[in-house]
XYZ file of C-alpha atoms in Angstrom:
380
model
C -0.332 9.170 -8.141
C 0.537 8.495 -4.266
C 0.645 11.563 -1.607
C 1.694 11.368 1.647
C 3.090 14.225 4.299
C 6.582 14.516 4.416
C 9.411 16.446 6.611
C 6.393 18.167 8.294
C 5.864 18.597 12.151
C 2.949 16.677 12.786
C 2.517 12.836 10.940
C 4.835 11.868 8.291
C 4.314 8.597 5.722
C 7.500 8.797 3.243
C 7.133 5.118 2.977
C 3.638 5.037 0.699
C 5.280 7.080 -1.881
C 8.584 5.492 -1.952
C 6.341 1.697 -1.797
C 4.282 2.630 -5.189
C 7.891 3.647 -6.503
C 9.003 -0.080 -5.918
C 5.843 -1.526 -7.053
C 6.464 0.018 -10.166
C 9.734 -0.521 -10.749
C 8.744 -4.602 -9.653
C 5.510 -5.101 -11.621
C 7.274 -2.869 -15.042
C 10.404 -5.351 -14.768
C 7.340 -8.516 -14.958
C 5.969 -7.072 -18.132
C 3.649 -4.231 -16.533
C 0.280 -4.244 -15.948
C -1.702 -6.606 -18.710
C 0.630 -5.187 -20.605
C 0.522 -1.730 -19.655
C 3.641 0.136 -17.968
C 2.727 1.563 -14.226
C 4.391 4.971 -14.075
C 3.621 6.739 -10.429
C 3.600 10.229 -9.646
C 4.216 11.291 -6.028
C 3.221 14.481 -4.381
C 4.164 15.633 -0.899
C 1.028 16.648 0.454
C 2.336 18.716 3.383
C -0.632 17.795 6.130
C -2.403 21.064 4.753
C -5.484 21.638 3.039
C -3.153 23.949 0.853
C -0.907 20.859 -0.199
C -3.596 18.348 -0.532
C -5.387 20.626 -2.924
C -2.204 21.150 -4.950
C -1.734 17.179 -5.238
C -4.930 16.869 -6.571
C -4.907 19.521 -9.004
C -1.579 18.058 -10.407
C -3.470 14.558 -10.544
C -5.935 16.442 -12.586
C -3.412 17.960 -14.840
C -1.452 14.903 -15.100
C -4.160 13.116 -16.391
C -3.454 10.166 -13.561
C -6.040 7.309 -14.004
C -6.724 6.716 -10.108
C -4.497 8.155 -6.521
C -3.370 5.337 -4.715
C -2.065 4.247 -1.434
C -2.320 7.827 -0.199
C -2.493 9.737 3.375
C -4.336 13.074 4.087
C -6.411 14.167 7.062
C -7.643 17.198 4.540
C -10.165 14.959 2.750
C -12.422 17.854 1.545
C -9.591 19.643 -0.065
C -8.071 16.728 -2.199
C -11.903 15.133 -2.798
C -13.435 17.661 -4.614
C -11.111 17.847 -7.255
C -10.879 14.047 -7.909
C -14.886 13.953 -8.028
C -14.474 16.619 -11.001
C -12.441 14.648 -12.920
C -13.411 11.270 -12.366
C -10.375 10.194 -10.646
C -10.927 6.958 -8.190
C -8.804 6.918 -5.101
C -8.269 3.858 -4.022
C -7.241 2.792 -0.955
C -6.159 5.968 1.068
C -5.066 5.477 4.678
C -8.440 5.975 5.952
C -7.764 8.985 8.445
C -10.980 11.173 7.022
C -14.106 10.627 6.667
C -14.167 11.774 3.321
C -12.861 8.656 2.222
C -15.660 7.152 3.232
C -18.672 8.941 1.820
C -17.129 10.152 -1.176
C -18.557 7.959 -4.521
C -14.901 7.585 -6.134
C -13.103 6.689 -3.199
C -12.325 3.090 -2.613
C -11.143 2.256 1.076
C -9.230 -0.998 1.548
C -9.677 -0.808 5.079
C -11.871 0.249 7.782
C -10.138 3.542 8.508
C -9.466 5.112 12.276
C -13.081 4.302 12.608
C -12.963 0.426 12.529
C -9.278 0.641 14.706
C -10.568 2.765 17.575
C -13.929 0.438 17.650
C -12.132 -2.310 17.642
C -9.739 -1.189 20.156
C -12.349 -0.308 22.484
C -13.307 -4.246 21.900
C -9.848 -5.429 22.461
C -9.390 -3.325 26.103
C -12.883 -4.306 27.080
C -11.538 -8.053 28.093
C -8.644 -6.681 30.259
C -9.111 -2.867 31.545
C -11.525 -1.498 33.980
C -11.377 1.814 33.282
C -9.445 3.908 29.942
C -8.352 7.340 29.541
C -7.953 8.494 25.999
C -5.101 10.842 24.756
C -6.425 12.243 21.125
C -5.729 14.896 18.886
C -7.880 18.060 19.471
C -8.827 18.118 15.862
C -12.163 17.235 13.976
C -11.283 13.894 12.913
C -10.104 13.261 16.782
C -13.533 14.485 18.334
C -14.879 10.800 17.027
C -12.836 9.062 18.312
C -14.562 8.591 21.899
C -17.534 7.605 20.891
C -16.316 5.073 19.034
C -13.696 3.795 21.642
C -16.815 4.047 23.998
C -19.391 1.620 21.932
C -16.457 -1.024 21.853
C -16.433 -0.665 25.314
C -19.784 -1.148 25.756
C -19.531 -4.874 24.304
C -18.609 -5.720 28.031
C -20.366 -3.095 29.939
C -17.809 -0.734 30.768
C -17.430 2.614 31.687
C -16.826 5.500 28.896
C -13.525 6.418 28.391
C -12.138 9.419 29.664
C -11.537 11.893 26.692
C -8.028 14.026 27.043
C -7.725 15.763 23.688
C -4.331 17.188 22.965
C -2.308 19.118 20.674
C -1.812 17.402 17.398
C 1.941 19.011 17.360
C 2.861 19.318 20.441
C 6.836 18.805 21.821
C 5.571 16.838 25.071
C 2.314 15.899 27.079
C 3.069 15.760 30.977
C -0.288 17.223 31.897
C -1.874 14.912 29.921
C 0.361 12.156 30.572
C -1.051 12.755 34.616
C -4.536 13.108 33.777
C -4.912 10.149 31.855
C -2.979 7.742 34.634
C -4.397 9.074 37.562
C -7.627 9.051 36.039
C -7.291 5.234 34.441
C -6.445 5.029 38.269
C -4.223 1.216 39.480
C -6.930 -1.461 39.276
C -6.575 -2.579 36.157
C -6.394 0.407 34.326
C -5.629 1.414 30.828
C -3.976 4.415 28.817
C -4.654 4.498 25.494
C -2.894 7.001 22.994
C -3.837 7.787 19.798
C -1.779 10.525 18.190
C -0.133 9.115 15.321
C 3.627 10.083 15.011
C 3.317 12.055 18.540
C 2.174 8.966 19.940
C 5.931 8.204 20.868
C 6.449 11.781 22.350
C 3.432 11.100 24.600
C 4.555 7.914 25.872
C 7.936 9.627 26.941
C 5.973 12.106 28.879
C 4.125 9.514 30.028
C 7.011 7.190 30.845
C 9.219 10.281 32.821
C 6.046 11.089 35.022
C 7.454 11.544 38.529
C 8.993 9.234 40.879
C 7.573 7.704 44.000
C 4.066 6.279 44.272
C 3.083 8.065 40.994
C 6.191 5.574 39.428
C 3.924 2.508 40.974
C 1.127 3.373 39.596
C 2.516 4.009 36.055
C 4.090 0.290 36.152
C 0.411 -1.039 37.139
C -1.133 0.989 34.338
C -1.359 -0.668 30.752
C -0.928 1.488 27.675
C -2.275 0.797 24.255
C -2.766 2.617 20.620
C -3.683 1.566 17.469
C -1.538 0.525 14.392
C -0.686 3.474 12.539
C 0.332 5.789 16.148
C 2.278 2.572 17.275
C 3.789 0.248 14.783
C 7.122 -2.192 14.687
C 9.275 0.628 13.614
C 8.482 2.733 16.589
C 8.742 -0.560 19.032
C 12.153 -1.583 17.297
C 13.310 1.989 17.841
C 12.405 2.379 21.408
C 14.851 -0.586 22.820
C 12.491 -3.712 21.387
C 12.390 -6.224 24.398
C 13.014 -3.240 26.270
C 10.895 -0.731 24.849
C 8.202 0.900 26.791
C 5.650 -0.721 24.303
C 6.413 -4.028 25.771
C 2.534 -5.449 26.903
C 0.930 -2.927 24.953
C -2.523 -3.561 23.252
C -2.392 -2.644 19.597
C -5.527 -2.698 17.164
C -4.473 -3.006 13.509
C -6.575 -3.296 10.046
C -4.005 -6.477 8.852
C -2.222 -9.682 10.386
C 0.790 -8.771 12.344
C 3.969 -7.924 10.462
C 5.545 -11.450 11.167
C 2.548 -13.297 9.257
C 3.439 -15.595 5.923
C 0.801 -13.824 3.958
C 2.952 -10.392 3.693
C 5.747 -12.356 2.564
C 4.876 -11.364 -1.593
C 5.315 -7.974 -0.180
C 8.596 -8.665 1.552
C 9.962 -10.254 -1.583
C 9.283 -6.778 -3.906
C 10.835 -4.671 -0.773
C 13.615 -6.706 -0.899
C 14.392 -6.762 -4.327
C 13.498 -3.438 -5.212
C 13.698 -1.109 -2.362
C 16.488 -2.794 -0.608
C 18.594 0.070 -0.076
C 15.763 2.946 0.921
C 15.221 3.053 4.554
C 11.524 4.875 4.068
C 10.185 1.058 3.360
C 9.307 -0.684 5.877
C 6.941 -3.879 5.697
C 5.550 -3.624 8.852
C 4.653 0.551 8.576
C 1.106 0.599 8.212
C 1.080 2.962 5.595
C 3.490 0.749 3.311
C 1.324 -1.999 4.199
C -1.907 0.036 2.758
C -0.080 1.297 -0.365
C 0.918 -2.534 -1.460
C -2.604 -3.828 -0.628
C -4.178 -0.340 -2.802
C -1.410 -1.478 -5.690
C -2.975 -5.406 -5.505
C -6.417 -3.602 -6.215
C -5.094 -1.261 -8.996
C -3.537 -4.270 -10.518
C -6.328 -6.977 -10.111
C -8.857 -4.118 -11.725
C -6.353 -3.064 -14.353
C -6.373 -6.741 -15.655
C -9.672 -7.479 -15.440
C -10.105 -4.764 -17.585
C -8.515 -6.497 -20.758
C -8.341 -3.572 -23.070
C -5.605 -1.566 -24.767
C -6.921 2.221 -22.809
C -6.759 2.273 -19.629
C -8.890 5.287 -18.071
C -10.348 6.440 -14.406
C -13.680 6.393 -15.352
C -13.015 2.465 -16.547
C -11.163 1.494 -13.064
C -14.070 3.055 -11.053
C -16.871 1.294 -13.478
C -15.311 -1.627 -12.848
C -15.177 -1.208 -8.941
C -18.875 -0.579 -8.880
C -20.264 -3.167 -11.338
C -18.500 -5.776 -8.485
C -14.584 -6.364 -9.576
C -13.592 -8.340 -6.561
C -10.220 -8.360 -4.910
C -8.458 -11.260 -3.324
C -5.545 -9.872 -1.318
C -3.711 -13.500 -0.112
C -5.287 -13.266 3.103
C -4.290 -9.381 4.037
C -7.763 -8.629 4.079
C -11.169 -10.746 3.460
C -12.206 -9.864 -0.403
C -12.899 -6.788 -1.442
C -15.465 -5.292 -3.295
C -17.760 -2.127 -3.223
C -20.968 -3.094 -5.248
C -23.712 -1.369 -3.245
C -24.801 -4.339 -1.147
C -20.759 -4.549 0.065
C -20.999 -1.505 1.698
C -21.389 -0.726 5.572
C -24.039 2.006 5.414
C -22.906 3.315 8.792
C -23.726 7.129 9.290
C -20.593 9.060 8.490
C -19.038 5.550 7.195
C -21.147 4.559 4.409
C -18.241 3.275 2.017
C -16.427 0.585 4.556
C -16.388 -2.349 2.720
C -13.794 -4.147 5.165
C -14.657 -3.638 8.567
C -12.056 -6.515 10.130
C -9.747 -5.765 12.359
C -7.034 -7.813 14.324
C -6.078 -7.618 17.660
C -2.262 -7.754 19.039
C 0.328 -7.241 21.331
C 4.055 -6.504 22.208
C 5.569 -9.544 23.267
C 9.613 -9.969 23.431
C 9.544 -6.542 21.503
C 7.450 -7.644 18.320
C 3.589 -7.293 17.610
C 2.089 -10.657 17.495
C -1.376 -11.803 17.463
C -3.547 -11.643 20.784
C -5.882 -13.868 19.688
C -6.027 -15.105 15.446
C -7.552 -13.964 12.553
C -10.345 -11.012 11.605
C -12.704 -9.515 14.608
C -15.626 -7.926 12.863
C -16.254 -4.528 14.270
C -19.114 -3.279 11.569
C -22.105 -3.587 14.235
C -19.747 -1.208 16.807
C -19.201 1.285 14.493
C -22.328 1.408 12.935
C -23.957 1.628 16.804
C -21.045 4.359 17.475
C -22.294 6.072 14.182
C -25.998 7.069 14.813
């Protein structure tokens, strides 16, 4: 089973559903999995604690084998269910922390944890001082002390927290807040507010005229992949979008790199024609790399029954995961694992670091950055 919010008011992911629907219809039409036919169930988990529950009890019901490639921020209402039945979820978006302290859950990345980190690495070489517009939510009371102990790597000031409402229709006030307080010399605004991450940057973006509009254009904004992405840039004007300079943290190489092209190639032949895949969403990015793993375990299984408790036996006795260079190996034997407080289940803790130039994310600088010493340092 994938889940993912849909048609709801705060963040939507249609495209991890609709990406394990073309992986299956791609690796069934190669023979299936060692032999085995992938058949997906998709749930739409509503960005409630209500929904995610529901999608887990119908993964219990259905008898699914693992949940893949999902999103929820309601972690401890889908969790408890899967640790009943013995159902490994591999590779969810990594938006709770859930994900990673729960012993069947998988993470193929380093969740919001390793991208805020990181990002507070990445703004550390060019801003002096940062605001930081984040959800007023559990998950987004984190996220400044995490931002903060990237910071630190170059001895800067904490960043100034402006929490905001997950839902809201527009941010002026905190649009003003966070430039005047990221003030002209080299100052910073970083949003991080998933799909409302475009509606602050309008707000941002129509702050008043005059010497406020000056310091706006000597202000640099930033966010992390996932709140700012290629489909928002390429829907905002491209060359001409606002995005144009930003900063971006993401878990993965840049849309444009050769090693997503296998990816590409499945898109193209069997999701042509629905608009919810893209290959540079991060969330259809996740689901194909949590698909790699299912199918890499699956084989290395070599027998006729496939069942949940086999996938995650075979995660923790040390099946390891080449992804073509999407992310370094994976594996979650014990000695794998981060151990950070509140984190202990990050196996990949690489991130990249990029930028909007001519209106596409490219690499700032190449390859992984390690972030596991930040967030561990942010976690105790």
């Amino acid at each position: 089973m994938t889940w993912a919010p849909d048609q709801t008011r705060a963040t939507n992911m249609p495209g991890m559903p609709a990406m394990a629907q073309a992986y299956a219809r791609w690796v069934n039409s190669e023979g299936g999995i060692d032999g085995h036919q992938l058949r997906v169930l998709t749930c739409n988990e509503e960005n409630s604690p209500t929904g995610a529950a529901a999608c887990a009890r119908r993964a219990v019901r259905e008898n699914v084998v693992a949940v893949v490639g999902s999103y929820s921020q309601n972690g401890r209402a889908f969790m408890a269910p899967l640790e009943a039945a013995g159902i490994p979820y591999i590779g969810g978006y990594g938006i709770t922390e859930d994900e990673f302290t729960s012993p069947v859950s998988y993470p193929v990345n380093g969740g919001v944890a390793s991208l805020v980190a990181g990002h507070g690495m990445q703004l550390a070489e060019s801003c002096r001082q940062v605001s930081l517009v984040r959800p007023d939510t559990v998950a987004g009371d984190r996220l400044p002390k995490l931002l903060d102990a990237g910071l630190r790597k170059a001895r800067r000031h904490q960043a100034v927290d402006i929490p905001a409402v997950e839902d809201a229709t527009e941010y002026t006030s905190q649009a003003t807040r966070a430039r005047e307080r990221a003030g002209t010399d080299d100052g910073c605004v970083a949003a991080v507010l998933g799909e409302r991450t475009q509606t602050f940057f309008d707000s941002f973006r129509r702050l008043p005229e005059g010497s406020g509009k000056e310091e706006a254009a000597q202000v640099r904004i930033s966010s992390v992949l996932g709140s700012v992405g290629q489909p928002l840039i390429d829907r905002t004007g491209g060359a001409r979008s606002p995005f144009e300079g930003a900063y971006v943290t993401g878990w993965y190489p840049a849309a444009g790199d050769p090693s997503w092209e296998p990816m590409r190639k499945v898109i193209q032949a069997h999701a042509f024609a629905d608009n919810r895949v893209d290959p540079a969403d991060a969330g259809v990015q996740t689901t194909w790399i949590a698909y790699t793993v299912l199918k890499k375990v699956i084989e290395s299984l070599n027998t006729d029954k496939v069942t949940g408790s086999r996938i995650s036996g075979a995660l923790d006795r040390g099946a390891q995961v080449d992804t073509g260079g999407l992310t370094p190996t994976l594996r979650w034997m014990y000695g794998d694992l981060l151990g950070a407080p509140g984190f202990p289940r990050i196996v990949n803790h690489a991130v990249t670091f990029q930028v909007v130039r001519q209106g596409r994310l490219v690499a700032q600088k190449p390859g992984f950055v390690d972030v596991g010493p930040t967030v561990t340092g942010a976690a105790v």
